[in-house]
Short mmCIF file of N, CA and C in Angstrom, two decimals:
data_model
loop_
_atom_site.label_atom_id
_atom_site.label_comp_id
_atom_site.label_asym_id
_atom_site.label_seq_id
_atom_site.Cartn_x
_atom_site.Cartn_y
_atom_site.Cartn_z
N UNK A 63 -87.02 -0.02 -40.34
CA UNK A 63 -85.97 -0.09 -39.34
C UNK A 63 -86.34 -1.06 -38.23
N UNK A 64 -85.31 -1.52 -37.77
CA UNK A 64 -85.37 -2.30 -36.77
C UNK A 64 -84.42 -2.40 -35.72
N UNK A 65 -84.94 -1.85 -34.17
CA UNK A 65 -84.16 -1.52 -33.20
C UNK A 65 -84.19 -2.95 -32.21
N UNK A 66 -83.13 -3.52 -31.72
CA UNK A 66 -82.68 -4.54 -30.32
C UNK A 66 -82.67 -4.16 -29.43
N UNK A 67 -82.90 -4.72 -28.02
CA UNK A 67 -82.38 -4.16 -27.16
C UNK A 67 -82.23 -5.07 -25.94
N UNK A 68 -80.78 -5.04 -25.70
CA UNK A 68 -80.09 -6.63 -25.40
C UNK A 68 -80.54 -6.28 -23.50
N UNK A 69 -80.80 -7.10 -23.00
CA UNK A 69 -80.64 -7.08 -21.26
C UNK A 69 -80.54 -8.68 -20.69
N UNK A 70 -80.19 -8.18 -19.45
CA UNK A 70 -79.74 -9.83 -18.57
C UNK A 70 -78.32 -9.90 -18.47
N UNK A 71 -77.27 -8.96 -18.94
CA UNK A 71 -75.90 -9.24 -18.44
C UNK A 71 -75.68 -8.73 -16.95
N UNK A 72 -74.10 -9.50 -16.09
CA UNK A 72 -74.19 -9.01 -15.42
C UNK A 72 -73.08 -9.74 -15.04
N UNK A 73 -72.51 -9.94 -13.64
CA UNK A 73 -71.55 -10.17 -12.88
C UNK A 73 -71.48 -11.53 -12.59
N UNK A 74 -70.80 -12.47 -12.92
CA UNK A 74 -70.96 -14.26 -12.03
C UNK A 74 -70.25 -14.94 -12.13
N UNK A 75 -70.33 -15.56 -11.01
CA UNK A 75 -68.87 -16.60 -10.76
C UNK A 75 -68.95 -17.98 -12.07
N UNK A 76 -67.64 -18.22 -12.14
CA UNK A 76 -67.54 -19.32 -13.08
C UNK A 76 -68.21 -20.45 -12.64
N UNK A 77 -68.89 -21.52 -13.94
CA UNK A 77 -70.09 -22.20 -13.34
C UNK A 77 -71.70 -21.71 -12.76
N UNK A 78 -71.64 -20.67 -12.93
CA UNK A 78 -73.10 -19.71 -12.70
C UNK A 78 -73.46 -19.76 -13.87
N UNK A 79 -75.07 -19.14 -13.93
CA UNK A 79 -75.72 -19.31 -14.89
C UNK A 79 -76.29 -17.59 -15.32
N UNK A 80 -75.98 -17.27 -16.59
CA UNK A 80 -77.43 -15.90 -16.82
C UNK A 80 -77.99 -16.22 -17.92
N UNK A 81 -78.99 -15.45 -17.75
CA UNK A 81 -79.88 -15.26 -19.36
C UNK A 81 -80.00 -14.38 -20.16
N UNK A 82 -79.68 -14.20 -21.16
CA UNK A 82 -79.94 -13.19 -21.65
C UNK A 82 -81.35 -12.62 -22.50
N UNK A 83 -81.77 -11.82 -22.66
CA UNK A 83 -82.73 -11.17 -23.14
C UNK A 83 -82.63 -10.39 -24.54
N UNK A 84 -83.20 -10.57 -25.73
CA UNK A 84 -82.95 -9.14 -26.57
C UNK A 84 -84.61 -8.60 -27.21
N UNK A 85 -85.13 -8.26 -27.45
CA UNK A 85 -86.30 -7.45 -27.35
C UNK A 85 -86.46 -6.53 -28.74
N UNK A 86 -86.99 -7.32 -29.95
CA UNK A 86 -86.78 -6.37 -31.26
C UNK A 86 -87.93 -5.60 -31.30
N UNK A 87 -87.92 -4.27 -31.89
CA UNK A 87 -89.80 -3.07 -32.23
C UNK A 87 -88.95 -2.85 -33.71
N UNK A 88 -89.99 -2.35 -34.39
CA UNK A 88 -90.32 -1.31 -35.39
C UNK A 88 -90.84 -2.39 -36.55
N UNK A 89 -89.79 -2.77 -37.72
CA UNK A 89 -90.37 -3.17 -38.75
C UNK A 89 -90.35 -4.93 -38.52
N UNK A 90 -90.63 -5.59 -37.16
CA UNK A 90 -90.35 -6.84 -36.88
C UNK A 90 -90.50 -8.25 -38.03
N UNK A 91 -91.98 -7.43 -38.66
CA UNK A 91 -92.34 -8.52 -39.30
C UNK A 91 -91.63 -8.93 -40.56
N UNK A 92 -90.50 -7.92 -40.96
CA UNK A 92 -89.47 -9.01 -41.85
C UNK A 92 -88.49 -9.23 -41.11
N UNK A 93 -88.00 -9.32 -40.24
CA UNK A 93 -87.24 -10.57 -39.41
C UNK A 93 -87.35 -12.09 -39.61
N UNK A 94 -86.55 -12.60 -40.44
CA UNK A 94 -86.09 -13.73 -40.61
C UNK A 94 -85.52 -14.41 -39.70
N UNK A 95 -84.73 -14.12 -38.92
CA UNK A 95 -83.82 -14.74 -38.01
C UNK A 95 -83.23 -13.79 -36.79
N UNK A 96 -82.62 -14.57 -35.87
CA UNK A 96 -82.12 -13.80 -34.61
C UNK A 96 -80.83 -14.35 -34.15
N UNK A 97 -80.17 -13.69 -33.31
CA UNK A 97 -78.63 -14.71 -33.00
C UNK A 97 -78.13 -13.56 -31.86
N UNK A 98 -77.13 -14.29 -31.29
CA UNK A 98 -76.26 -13.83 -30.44
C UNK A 98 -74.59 -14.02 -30.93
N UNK A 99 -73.85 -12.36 -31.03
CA UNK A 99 -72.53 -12.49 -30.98
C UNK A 99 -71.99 -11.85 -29.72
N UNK A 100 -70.83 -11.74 -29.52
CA UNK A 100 -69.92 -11.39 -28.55
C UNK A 100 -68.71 -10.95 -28.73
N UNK A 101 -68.10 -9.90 -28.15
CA UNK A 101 -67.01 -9.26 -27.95
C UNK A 101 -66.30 -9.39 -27.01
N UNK A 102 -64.83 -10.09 -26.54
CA UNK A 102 -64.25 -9.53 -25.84
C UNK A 102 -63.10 -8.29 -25.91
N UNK A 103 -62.69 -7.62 -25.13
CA UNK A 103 -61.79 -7.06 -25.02
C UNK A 103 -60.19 -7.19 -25.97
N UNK A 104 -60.18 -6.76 -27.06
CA UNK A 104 -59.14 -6.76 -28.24
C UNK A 104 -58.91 -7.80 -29.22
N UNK A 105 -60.62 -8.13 -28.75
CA UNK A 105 -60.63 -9.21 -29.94
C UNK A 105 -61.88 -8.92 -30.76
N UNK A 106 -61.98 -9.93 -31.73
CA UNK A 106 -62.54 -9.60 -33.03
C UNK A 106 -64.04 -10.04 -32.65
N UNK A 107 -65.14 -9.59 -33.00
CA UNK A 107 -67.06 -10.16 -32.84
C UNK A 107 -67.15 -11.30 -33.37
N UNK A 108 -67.37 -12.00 -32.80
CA UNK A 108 -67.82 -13.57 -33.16
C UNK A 108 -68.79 -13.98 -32.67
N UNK A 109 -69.61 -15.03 -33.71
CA UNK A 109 -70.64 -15.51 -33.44
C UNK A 109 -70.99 -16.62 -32.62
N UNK A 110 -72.14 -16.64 -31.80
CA UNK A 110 -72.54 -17.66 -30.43
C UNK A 110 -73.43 -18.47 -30.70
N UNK A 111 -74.66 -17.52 -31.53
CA UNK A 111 -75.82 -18.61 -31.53
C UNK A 111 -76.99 -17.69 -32.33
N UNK A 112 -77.86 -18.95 -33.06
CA UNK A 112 -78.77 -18.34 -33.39
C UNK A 112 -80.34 -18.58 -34.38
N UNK A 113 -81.34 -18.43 -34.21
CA UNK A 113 -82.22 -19.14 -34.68
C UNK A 113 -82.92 -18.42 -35.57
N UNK A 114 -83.41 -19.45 -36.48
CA UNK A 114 -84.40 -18.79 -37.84
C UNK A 114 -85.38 -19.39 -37.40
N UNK A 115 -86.66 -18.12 -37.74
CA UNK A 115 -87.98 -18.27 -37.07
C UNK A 115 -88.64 -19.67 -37.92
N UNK A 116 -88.84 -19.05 -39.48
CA UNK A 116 -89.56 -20.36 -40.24
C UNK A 116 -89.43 -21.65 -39.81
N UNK A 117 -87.78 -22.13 -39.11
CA UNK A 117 -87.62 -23.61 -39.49
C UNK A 117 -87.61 -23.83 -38.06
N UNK A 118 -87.30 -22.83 -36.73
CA UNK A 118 -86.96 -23.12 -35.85
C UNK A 118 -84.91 -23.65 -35.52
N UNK A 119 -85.09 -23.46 -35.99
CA UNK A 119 -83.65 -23.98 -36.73
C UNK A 119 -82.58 -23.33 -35.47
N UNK A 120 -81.33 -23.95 -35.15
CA UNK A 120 -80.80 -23.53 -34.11
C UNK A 120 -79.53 -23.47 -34.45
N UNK A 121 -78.45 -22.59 -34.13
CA UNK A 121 -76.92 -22.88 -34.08
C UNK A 121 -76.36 -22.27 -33.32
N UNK A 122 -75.47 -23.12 -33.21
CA UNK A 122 -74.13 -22.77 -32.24
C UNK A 122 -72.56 -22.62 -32.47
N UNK A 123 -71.80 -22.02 -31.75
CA UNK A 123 -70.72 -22.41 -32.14
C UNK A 123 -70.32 -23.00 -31.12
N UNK A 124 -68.79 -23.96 -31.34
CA UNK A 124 -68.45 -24.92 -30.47
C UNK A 124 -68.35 -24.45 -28.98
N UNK A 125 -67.80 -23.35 -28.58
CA UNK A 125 -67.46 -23.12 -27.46
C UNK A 125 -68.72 -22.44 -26.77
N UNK A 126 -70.52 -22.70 -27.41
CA UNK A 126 -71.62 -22.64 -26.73
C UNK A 126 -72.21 -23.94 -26.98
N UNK A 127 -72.15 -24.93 -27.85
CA UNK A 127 -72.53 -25.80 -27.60
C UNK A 127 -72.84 -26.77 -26.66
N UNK A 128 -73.72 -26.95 -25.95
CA UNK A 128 -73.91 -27.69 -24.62
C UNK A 128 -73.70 -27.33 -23.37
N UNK A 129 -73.69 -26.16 -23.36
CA UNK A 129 -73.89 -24.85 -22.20
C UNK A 129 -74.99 -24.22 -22.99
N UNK A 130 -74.68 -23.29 -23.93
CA UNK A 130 -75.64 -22.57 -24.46
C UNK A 130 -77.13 -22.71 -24.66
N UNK A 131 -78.02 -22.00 -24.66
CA UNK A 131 -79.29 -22.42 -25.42
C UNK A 131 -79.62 -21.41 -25.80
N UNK A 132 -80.27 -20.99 -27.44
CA UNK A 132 -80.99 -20.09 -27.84
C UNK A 132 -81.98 -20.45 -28.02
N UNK A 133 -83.29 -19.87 -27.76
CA UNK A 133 -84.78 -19.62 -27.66
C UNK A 133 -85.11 -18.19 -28.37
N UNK A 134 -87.03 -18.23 -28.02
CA UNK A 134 -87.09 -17.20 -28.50
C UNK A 134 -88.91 -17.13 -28.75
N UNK A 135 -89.44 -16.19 -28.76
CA UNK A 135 -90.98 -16.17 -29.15
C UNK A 135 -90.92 -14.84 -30.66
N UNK A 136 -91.31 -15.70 -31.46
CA UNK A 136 -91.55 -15.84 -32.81
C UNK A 136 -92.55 -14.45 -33.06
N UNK A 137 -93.83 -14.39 -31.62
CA UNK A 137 -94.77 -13.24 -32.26
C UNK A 137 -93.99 -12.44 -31.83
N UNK A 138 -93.65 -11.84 -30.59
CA UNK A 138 -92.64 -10.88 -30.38
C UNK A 138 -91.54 -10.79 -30.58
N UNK A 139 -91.00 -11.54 -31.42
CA UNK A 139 -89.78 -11.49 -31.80
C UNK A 139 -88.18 -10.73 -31.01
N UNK A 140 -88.59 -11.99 -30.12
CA UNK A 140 -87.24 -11.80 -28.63
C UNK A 140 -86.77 -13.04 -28.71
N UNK A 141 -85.85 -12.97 -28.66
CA UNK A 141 -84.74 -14.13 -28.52
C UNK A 141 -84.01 -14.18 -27.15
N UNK A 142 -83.78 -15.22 -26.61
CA UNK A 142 -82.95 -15.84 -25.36
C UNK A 142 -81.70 -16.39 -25.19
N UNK A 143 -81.07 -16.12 -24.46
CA UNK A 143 -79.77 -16.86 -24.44
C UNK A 143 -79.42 -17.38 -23.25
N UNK A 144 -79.80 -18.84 -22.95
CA UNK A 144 -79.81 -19.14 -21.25
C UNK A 144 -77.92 -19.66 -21.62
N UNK A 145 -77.06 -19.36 -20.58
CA UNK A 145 -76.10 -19.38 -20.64
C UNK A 145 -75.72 -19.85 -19.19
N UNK A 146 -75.37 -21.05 -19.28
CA UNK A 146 -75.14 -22.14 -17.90
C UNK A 146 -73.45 -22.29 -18.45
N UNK A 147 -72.67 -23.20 -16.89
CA UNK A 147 -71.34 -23.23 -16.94
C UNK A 147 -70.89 -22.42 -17.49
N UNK A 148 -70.75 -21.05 -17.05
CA UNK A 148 -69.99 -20.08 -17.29
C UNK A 148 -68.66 -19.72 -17.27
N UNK A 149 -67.93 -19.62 -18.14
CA UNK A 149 -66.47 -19.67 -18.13
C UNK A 149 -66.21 -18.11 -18.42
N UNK A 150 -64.17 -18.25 -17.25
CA UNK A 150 -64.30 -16.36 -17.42
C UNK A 150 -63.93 -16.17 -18.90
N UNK A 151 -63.56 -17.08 -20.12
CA UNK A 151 -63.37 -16.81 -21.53
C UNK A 151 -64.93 -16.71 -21.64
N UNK A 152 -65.94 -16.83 -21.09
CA UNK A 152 -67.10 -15.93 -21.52
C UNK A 152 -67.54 -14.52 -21.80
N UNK A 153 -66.27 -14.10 -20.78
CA UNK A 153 -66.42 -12.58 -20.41
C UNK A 153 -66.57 -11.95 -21.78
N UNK A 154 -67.42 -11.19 -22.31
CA UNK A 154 -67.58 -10.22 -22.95
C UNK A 154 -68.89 -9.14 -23.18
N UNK A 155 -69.07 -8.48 -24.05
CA UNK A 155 -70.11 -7.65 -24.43
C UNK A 155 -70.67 -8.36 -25.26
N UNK A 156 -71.75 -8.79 -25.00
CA UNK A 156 -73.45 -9.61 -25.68
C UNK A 156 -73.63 -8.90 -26.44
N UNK A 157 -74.38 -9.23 -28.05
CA UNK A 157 -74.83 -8.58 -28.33
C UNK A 157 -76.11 -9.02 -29.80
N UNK A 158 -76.86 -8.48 -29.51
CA UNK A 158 -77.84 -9.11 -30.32
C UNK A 158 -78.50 -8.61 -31.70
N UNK A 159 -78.51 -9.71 -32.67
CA UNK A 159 -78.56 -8.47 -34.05
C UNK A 159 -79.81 -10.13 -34.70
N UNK A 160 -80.15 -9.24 -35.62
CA UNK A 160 -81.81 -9.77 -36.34
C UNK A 160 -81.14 -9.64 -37.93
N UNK A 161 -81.47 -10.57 -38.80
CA UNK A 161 -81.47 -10.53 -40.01
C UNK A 161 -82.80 -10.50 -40.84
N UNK A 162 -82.64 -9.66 -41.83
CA UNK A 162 -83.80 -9.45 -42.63
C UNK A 162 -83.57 -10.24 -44.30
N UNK A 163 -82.36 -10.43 -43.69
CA UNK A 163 -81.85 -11.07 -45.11
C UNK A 163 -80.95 -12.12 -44.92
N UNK A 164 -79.99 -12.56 -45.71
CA UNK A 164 -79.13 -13.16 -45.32
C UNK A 164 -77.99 -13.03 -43.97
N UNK A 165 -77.85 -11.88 -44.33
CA UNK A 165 -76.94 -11.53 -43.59
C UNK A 165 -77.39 -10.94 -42.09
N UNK A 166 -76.95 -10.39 -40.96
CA UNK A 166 -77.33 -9.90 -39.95
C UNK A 166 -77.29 -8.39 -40.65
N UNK A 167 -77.91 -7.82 -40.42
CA UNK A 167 -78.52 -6.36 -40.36
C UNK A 167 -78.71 -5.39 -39.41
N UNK A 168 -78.95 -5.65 -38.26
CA UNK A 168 -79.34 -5.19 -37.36
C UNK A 168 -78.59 -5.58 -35.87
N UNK A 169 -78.19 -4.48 -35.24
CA UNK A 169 -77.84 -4.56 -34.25
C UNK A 169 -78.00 -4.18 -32.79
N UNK A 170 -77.69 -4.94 -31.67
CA UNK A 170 -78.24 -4.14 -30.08
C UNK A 170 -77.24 -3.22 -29.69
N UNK A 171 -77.52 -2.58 -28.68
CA UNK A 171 -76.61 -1.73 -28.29
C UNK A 171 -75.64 -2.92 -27.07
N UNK A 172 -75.75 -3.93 -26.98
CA UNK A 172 -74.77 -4.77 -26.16
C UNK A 172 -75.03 -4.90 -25.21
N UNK A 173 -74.88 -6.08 -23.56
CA UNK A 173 -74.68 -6.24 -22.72
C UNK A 173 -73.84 -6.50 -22.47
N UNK A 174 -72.81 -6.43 -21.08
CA UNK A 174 -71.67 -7.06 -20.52
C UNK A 174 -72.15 -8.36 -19.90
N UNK A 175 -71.25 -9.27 -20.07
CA UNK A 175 -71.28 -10.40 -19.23
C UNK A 175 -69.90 -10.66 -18.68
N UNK A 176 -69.74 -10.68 -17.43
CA UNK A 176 -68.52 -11.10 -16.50
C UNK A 176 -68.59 -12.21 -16.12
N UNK A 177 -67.49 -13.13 -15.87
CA UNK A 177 -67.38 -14.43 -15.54
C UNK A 177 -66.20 -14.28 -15.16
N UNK A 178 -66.55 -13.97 -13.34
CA UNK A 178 -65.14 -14.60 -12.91
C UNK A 178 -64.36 -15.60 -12.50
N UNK A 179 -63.10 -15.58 -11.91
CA UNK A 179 -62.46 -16.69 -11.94
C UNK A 179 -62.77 -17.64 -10.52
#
């Protein structure tokens, strides 16, 4: 098993900056990869960003591209999400999930991020 645990959301004006934090324990060492999705409010989880440890390897989707950055330390297996120019279509619940496989597997219990107008 493998538990997340997302922190760094919080309240900020549009054009502010946060970071986010996610923090994996238990069976880390098959963790393949890490990423950030997001929820807003009556809409569907979509994906933000996210890196595979082996290659270093990075992605984004368009509307984090060049604001976004995902990071991350490989022995502890925590991943980052520095999140600059903040827009209030940022607003949602963070949330951070680890793949052991292809697919994501694993999930955080979420942060909020606000971006107001």
């Amino acid at each position: 098993q493998v538990q997340l645990v997302e922190s760094g959301g919080g309240l900020v004006q549009a054009g502010g900056s946060l970071k986010l934090s996610c923090a994996a324990s238990g069976r880390t060492f098959s963790i393949i990869g890490m990423g950030w999705f997001r929820q807003a409010p009556g809409k569907e989880r979509e994906f933000v960003a996210d890196i595979t440890w082996s290659s270093g390897r990075t992605t984004y989707t368009d509307s984090a591209k060049d604001r976004f950055t995902i990071s991350g330390d490989n022995t502890k297996k925590t991943v980052y999400l520095q999140m600059n120019s903040l827009k209030p279509d940022d607003t949602a619940v963070y949330y951070c999930s680890a793949r052991v496989s292809s697919v994501f597997d694993y999930w955080g219990q979420g942060t909020q991020v606000t971006v107001t107008s």
